[in-house]
Short mmCIF file of C-alpha atoms and ligand atoms in Angstrom, two decimals:
data_model
loop_
_atom_site.label_atom_id
_atom_site.label_comp_id
_atom_site.label_asym_id
_atom_site.label_seq_id
_atom_site.Cartn_x
_atom_site.Cartn_y
_atom_site.Cartn_z
CA MET A 1 0.00 0.00 0.00
CA GLY A 2 1.38 3.46 -0.97
CA ALA A 3 2.11 6.08 1.68
CA SER A 4 -0.76 8.37 0.63
CA ARG A 5 -3.27 5.46 0.64
CA GLN A 6 -2.01 4.46 4.09
CA GLN A 7 -2.42 8.06 5.24
CA SER A 8 -5.99 8.25 3.97
CA LYS A 9 -6.88 4.89 5.62
CA LEU A 10 -5.49 6.23 8.88
CA GLN A 11 -7.56 9.41 8.53
CA GLU A 12 -10.71 7.34 7.87
CA ALA A 13 -10.04 5.21 10.96
CA LYS A 14 -9.50 8.36 13.05
CA ALA A 15 -12.74 9.92 11.79
CA GLU A 16 -14.64 6.74 12.62
CA LEU A 17 -13.14 6.65 16.10
CA VAL A 18 -14.06 10.30 16.70
CA SER A 19 -17.63 9.66 15.58
CA LEU A 20 -17.91 6.57 17.81
CA LEU A 21 -16.58 8.53 20.77
CA LYS A 22 -19.12 11.29 20.07
CA VAL A 23 -22.01 8.77 20.13
CA LEU A 24 -20.66 7.28 23.37
CA SER A 25 -20.19 10.67 24.99
CA ASP A 26 -23.68 11.80 23.93
CA LYS A 27 -25.08 8.60 25.46
CA VAL A 28 -23.26 9.09 28.76
CA ASP A 29 -24.32 12.76 28.95
CA LEU A 30 -27.91 11.87 28.19
CA GLU A 31 -27.94 9.07 30.74
CA ARG A 32 -26.62 11.50 33.35
CA LYS A 33 -29.46 13.87 32.49
CA LEU A 34 -31.87 10.98 32.81
CA GLY A 35 -30.46 10.32 36.28
CA VAL A 36 -28.24 7.28 35.80
CA ASN A 37 -26.12 6.74 38.82
CA TYR A 38 -22.73 5.62 37.57
CA LEU A 39 -21.34 5.43 41.05
CA GLN A 40 -23.84 2.88 42.25
CA PHE A 41 -24.84 1.18 39.03
CA ASP A 42 -27.52 -1.16 40.16
CA SER A 43 -30.27 -2.74 38.16
CA VAL A 44 -32.42 -3.39 41.23
CA ILE A 45 -35.26 -0.90 41.06
CA LYS A 46 -36.35 0.55 44.36
CA ASN A 47 -39.97 1.46 44.75
CA THR A 48 -39.16 5.15 44.67
CA ILE A 49 -36.28 6.71 42.79
CA SER A 50 -35.72 10.36 43.56
CA TYR A 51 -33.45 12.67 41.66
CA GLU A 52 -32.33 14.24 44.92
CA GLU A 53 -31.22 10.87 46.31
CA ASN A 54 -29.21 10.20 43.20
CA VAL A 55 -25.49 10.69 43.74
CA ILE A 56 -25.03 11.80 40.17
CA SER A 57 -27.20 14.87 40.83
CA GLN A 58 -24.42 16.16 43.08
CA LEU A 59 -21.94 16.13 40.22
CA PRO A 60 -21.50 19.20 38.02
CA THR A 61 -23.97 19.36 35.12
CA PRO A 62 -22.25 18.24 31.93
CA GLU A 63 -22.05 20.67 29.04
CA PRO A 64 -25.07 20.38 26.73
CA VAL A 65 -24.36 18.15 23.79
CA PHE A 66 -27.35 18.92 21.63
CA ASP A 67 -26.60 22.61 21.08
CA ASN A 68 -27.71 22.57 17.48
CA VAL A 69 -31.14 21.26 18.45
CA TYR A 70 -31.56 23.39 21.55
CA ASN A 71 -29.60 24.29 24.60
CA TYR A 72 -30.74 22.52 27.78
CA ASN A 73 -29.23 25.07 30.11
CA GLU A 74 -30.72 28.06 28.37
CA VAL A 75 -34.25 27.47 29.64
CA ASP A 76 -33.75 24.73 32.20
CA LYS A 77 -36.35 24.57 34.98
CA VAL A 78 -38.25 27.68 33.86
CA GLU A 79 -41.95 27.55 34.68
CA PHE A 80 -44.01 28.72 31.73
CA SER A 81 -47.50 30.18 31.44
CA LYS A 82 -49.85 28.32 29.09
CA SER A 83 -49.19 30.71 26.20
CA GLU A 84 -45.43 30.44 26.77
CA LYS A 85 -45.74 26.65 26.76
CA ILE A 86 -47.52 26.80 23.40
CA ALA A 87 -44.80 29.08 21.99
CA GLU A 88 -41.97 26.92 23.38
CA LEU A 89 -43.55 23.71 22.08
CA ASN A 90 -44.07 25.28 18.64
CA LYS A 91 -40.44 26.38 18.59
CA LEU A 92 -39.28 22.91 19.60
CA GLU A 93 -41.54 21.25 17.03
CA GLU A 94 -40.00 23.35 14.26
CA GLN A 95 -36.55 22.21 15.41
CA VAL A 96 -37.59 18.57 15.59
CA LYS A 97 -39.06 18.76 12.08
CA ARG A 98 -35.58 19.67 10.85
CA CYS A 99 -33.82 16.99 12.93
CA THR A 100 -31.50 14.69 10.97
CA LYS A 101 -29.66 13.18 13.94
CA CYS A 102 -30.45 9.61 12.99
CA ASP A 103 -31.35 7.73 9.82
CA LEU A 104 -35.07 7.58 10.64
CA CYS A 105 -35.37 11.09 9.16
CA LYS A 106 -34.68 9.63 5.71
CA ASN A 107 -37.91 7.67 5.43
CA ARG A 108 -40.33 9.69 7.51
CA THR A 109 -43.50 11.09 5.98
CA ASN A 110 -44.06 13.26 9.04
CA VAL A 111 -42.33 13.95 12.29
CA VAL A 112 -44.73 12.86 15.04
CA PHE A 113 -44.03 15.50 17.66
CA GLY A 114 -46.85 15.16 20.18
CA VAL A 115 -50.42 16.26 20.70
CA GLY A 116 -52.71 17.51 23.44
CA ASP A 117 -52.99 20.14 26.12
CA PRO A 118 -49.63 21.93 26.62
CA ASP A 119 -50.75 22.56 30.20
CA ALA A 120 -51.76 18.96 30.86
CA ASP A 121 -51.40 17.43 34.32
CA LEU A 122 -51.13 13.98 32.74
CA MET A 123 -48.70 13.07 29.97
CA PHE A 124 -48.55 9.70 28.20
CA VAL A 125 -45.29 8.56 26.63
CA GLY A 126 -45.31 5.78 24.05
CA GLU A 127 -42.59 4.16 22.00
CA ALA A 128 -42.53 5.38 18.40
CA PRO A 129 -44.89 6.26 15.56
CA GLY A 130 -46.31 3.45 13.47
CA TYR A 131 -47.67 3.54 9.92
CA TYR A 132 -50.78 5.67 10.59
CA GLU A 133 -48.96 8.03 12.94
CA ASP A 134 -46.24 8.61 10.32
CA GLU A 135 -48.96 9.25 7.70
CA GLN A 136 -50.92 11.69 9.87
CA GLY A 137 -48.16 13.25 11.99
CA GLU A 138 -50.07 12.49 15.20
CA PRO A 139 -49.25 9.93 17.92
CA PHE A 140 -51.54 7.02 18.75
CA VAL A 141 -54.07 7.27 15.93
CA GLY A 142 -54.08 3.58 14.90
CA LYS A 143 -55.76 0.64 16.69
CA ALA A 144 -53.50 0.98 19.74
CA GLY A 145 -54.32 4.69 19.75
CA GLN A 146 -58.06 3.98 19.81
CA LEU A 147 -57.51 1.78 22.85
CA LEU A 148 -55.42 4.50 24.50
CA THR A 149 -58.29 6.94 23.94
CA LYS A 150 -60.63 4.47 25.71
CA ILE A 151 -58.16 4.12 28.59
CA ILE A 152 -58.08 7.92 28.95
CA GLU A 153 -61.88 8.10 28.84
CA SER A 154 -62.12 5.32 31.44
CA ILE A 155 -60.80 7.79 34.04
CA GLY A 156 -63.23 10.51 33.04
CA MET A 157 -60.83 12.47 30.84
CA LYS A 158 -60.73 13.30 27.14
CA ARG A 159 -57.78 12.87 24.77
CA GLY A 160 -57.53 16.65 24.56
CA ASP A 161 -57.09 16.93 28.35
CA VAL A 162 -53.76 15.07 28.32
CA TYR A 163 -50.54 15.34 26.35
CA ILE A 164 -49.34 12.38 24.27
CA ALA A 165 -45.83 11.93 22.90
CA ASN A 166 -43.38 9.19 22.04
CA ILE A 167 -39.74 8.41 22.79
CA LEU A 168 -39.00 8.48 19.03
CA LYS A 169 -40.49 11.16 16.82
CA CYS A 170 -39.96 9.28 13.54
CA ARG A 171 -41.21 5.85 12.51
CA PRO A 172 -38.73 2.97 12.59
CA PRO A 173 -38.96 0.89 9.37
CA GLU A 174 -41.50 -1.95 9.58
CA ASN A 175 -42.27 -0.77 13.14
CA ARG A 176 -39.12 -2.46 14.42
CA ASN A 177 -37.94 -1.69 17.96
CA PRO A 178 -36.07 1.59 18.46
CA ASN A 179 -32.30 1.10 18.61
CA ALA A 180 -29.96 2.61 21.22
CA ASN A 181 -28.59 5.30 18.91
CA GLU A 182 -32.09 6.44 17.91
CA ILE A 183 -33.14 6.63 21.55
CA VAL A 184 -30.04 8.62 22.51
CA MET A 185 -30.48 11.03 19.60
CA CYS A 186 -34.22 11.50 20.02
CA SER A 187 -34.80 11.49 23.81
CA PRO A 188 -33.66 15.11 24.30
CA HIS A 189 -36.74 16.20 22.34
CA LEU A 190 -38.99 14.37 24.79
CA ILE A 191 -37.05 15.59 27.80
CA ARG A 192 -37.55 19.15 26.58
CA GLN A 193 -41.29 18.52 26.03
CA ILE A 194 -41.54 17.33 29.63
CA GLU A 195 -39.58 20.37 30.86
CA ILE A 196 -41.99 22.70 29.06
CA ILE A 197 -45.26 20.94 29.93
CA ARG A 198 -44.30 20.02 33.48
CA PRO A 199 -47.08 17.44 33.92
CA LYS A 200 -47.97 16.34 37.43
CA ILE A 201 -47.75 12.72 36.34
CA ILE A 202 -46.21 10.84 33.43
CA CYS A 203 -47.64 7.51 32.37
CA ALA A 204 -45.15 5.46 30.34
CA LEU A 205 -46.70 3.00 27.92
CA GLY A 206 -44.76 -0.20 27.46
CA THR A 207 -41.24 -1.48 27.79
CA PHE A 208 -39.34 1.14 25.78
CA ALA A 209 -40.90 4.20 27.37
CA ALA A 210 -40.56 2.74 30.87
CA GLN A 211 -37.02 1.45 30.46
CA THR A 212 -35.77 4.57 28.68
CA LEU A 213 -37.18 7.07 31.16
CA LEU A 214 -36.26 5.02 34.23
CA ASN A 215 -32.95 4.00 32.69
CA SER A 216 -33.66 0.47 33.65
CA THR A 217 -33.42 -2.96 32.12
CA GLU A 218 -36.21 -4.35 34.31
CA SER A 219 -39.16 -5.88 32.51
CA ILE A 220 -42.34 -3.87 32.13
CA GLY A 221 -44.00 -6.57 34.23
CA ASN A 222 -41.78 -5.52 37.15
CA LEU A 223 -41.86 -1.77 36.49
CA ARG A 224 -45.58 -1.31 35.96
CA GLY A 225 -47.98 -0.12 38.61
CA LYS A 226 -45.36 1.50 40.87
CA PHE A 227 -44.81 5.18 41.47
CA PHE A 228 -41.44 6.68 40.60
CA GLU A 229 -40.22 10.26 40.31
CA TYR A 230 -39.15 11.74 36.99
CA GLN A 231 -38.00 15.36 36.49
CA GLY A 232 -40.14 16.50 39.41
CA ALA A 233 -43.21 14.62 38.16
CA LYS A 234 -44.74 11.41 39.47
CA PHE A 235 -44.12 8.56 37.09
CA LEU A 236 -46.03 5.34 36.57
CA ALA A 237 -45.60 2.75 33.84
CA THR A 238 -48.17 0.37 32.45
CA TYR A 239 -48.52 -2.02 29.54
CA HIS A 240 -48.57 -0.61 26.00
CA PRO A 241 -52.04 -0.60 24.36
CA ALA A 242 -50.63 -2.57 21.39
CA TYR A 243 -49.60 -5.30 23.85
CA LEU A 244 -53.10 -5.23 25.32
CA LEU A 245 -54.60 -5.83 21.89
CA ARG A 246 -52.62 -9.09 21.80
CA ASN A 247 -53.06 -9.89 25.51
CA PRO A 248 -56.54 -8.69 26.52
CA ASP A 249 -56.36 -10.61 29.82
CA ASP A 250 -53.88 -7.99 31.05
CA LYS A 251 -56.40 -5.18 30.62
CA LYS A 252 -57.34 -5.54 34.29
CA LYS A 253 -53.75 -4.76 35.29
CA VAL A 254 -53.84 -1.60 33.18
CA TRP A 255 -57.15 -0.67 34.76
CA ALA A 256 -55.55 -1.06 38.20
CA ASP A 257 -52.58 1.11 37.07
CA ILE A 258 -54.67 3.82 35.46
CA LYS A 259 -56.87 4.05 38.57
CA LYS A 260 -53.70 4.94 40.52
CA VAL A 261 -53.07 7.73 38.02
CA ARG A 262 -56.67 8.94 38.39
CA ASP A 263 -56.46 8.87 42.19
CA PHE A 264 -53.13 10.70 42.20
CA LEU A 265 -54.62 13.43 40.01
CA LYS A 266 -57.68 13.68 42.27
CA GLU A 267 -55.51 14.03 45.35
CA ASN A 268 -53.30 16.62 43.67
CA SER A 269 -55.85 18.77 41.87
CA SER A 270 -55.33 22.51 42.26
N1 URA B 301 -47.37 3.05 19.41
C1 URA B 301 -46.63 4.00 20.04
O1 URA B 301 -45.86 3.70 20.94
N2 URA B 301 -46.80 5.25 19.67
C2 URA B 301 -47.64 5.64 18.73
O2 URA B 301 -47.73 6.84 18.46
C3 URA B 301 -48.39 4.65 18.09
C4 URA B 301 -48.25 3.36 18.44
#
């Protein structure tokens, strides 16, 4: 191999290494923001996880890594009025529509940002858009979405009273599971939505939403039905409506979980 070919191979290898390190560093930074405790890495989930109890929260905040999407620190922890929430969400949506941080942008028909009351007390978080959501640009509009609407109505609320979003804003091909890179690249959008909306309670739907937000590898069967804390909100996971369509016997467990959400909201109404 000639010297210049060798040089260019070396440059390629260096570029690849730099890009791998960037993905790794983004992942670590994001996990820190999500509250991963690297000092006591422990997959045993306690019944209540509090940010304050987390050793990592005592460490200095890492520099934001998603500057070109938005800057975390710029507006961190600001409490918005309803009209400010609408403006902030619109601004974020415009940014997400331009997002090309992972390959899912290549095949999307629409970015599926989120829908509902920007001032909602209750926020649902699902996994990723499917075929109909990608077509219409709205989360949970297919069969699973119709079931979610019934679940919401079962506690005396309407779809428009809550906010609904997903971990991923673009549809994975053939509805495959989200991969780690997609989750790392896309979660900051959701984290920002939560920061703006500041719901009283977040209900995670299914394995991916629960595991991603709790940074856990526990099964949804173990995570569901218990209260956690997330970014100052209460957090409760339950089964995904798509799973319920295949396993209707578990509807009673979801009913038990959603009643806890209803009761929490009743006890904490202002
Ligand atoms: N499943 C999800 O997790 N989200 C949707 O928006 C639709 C189906």
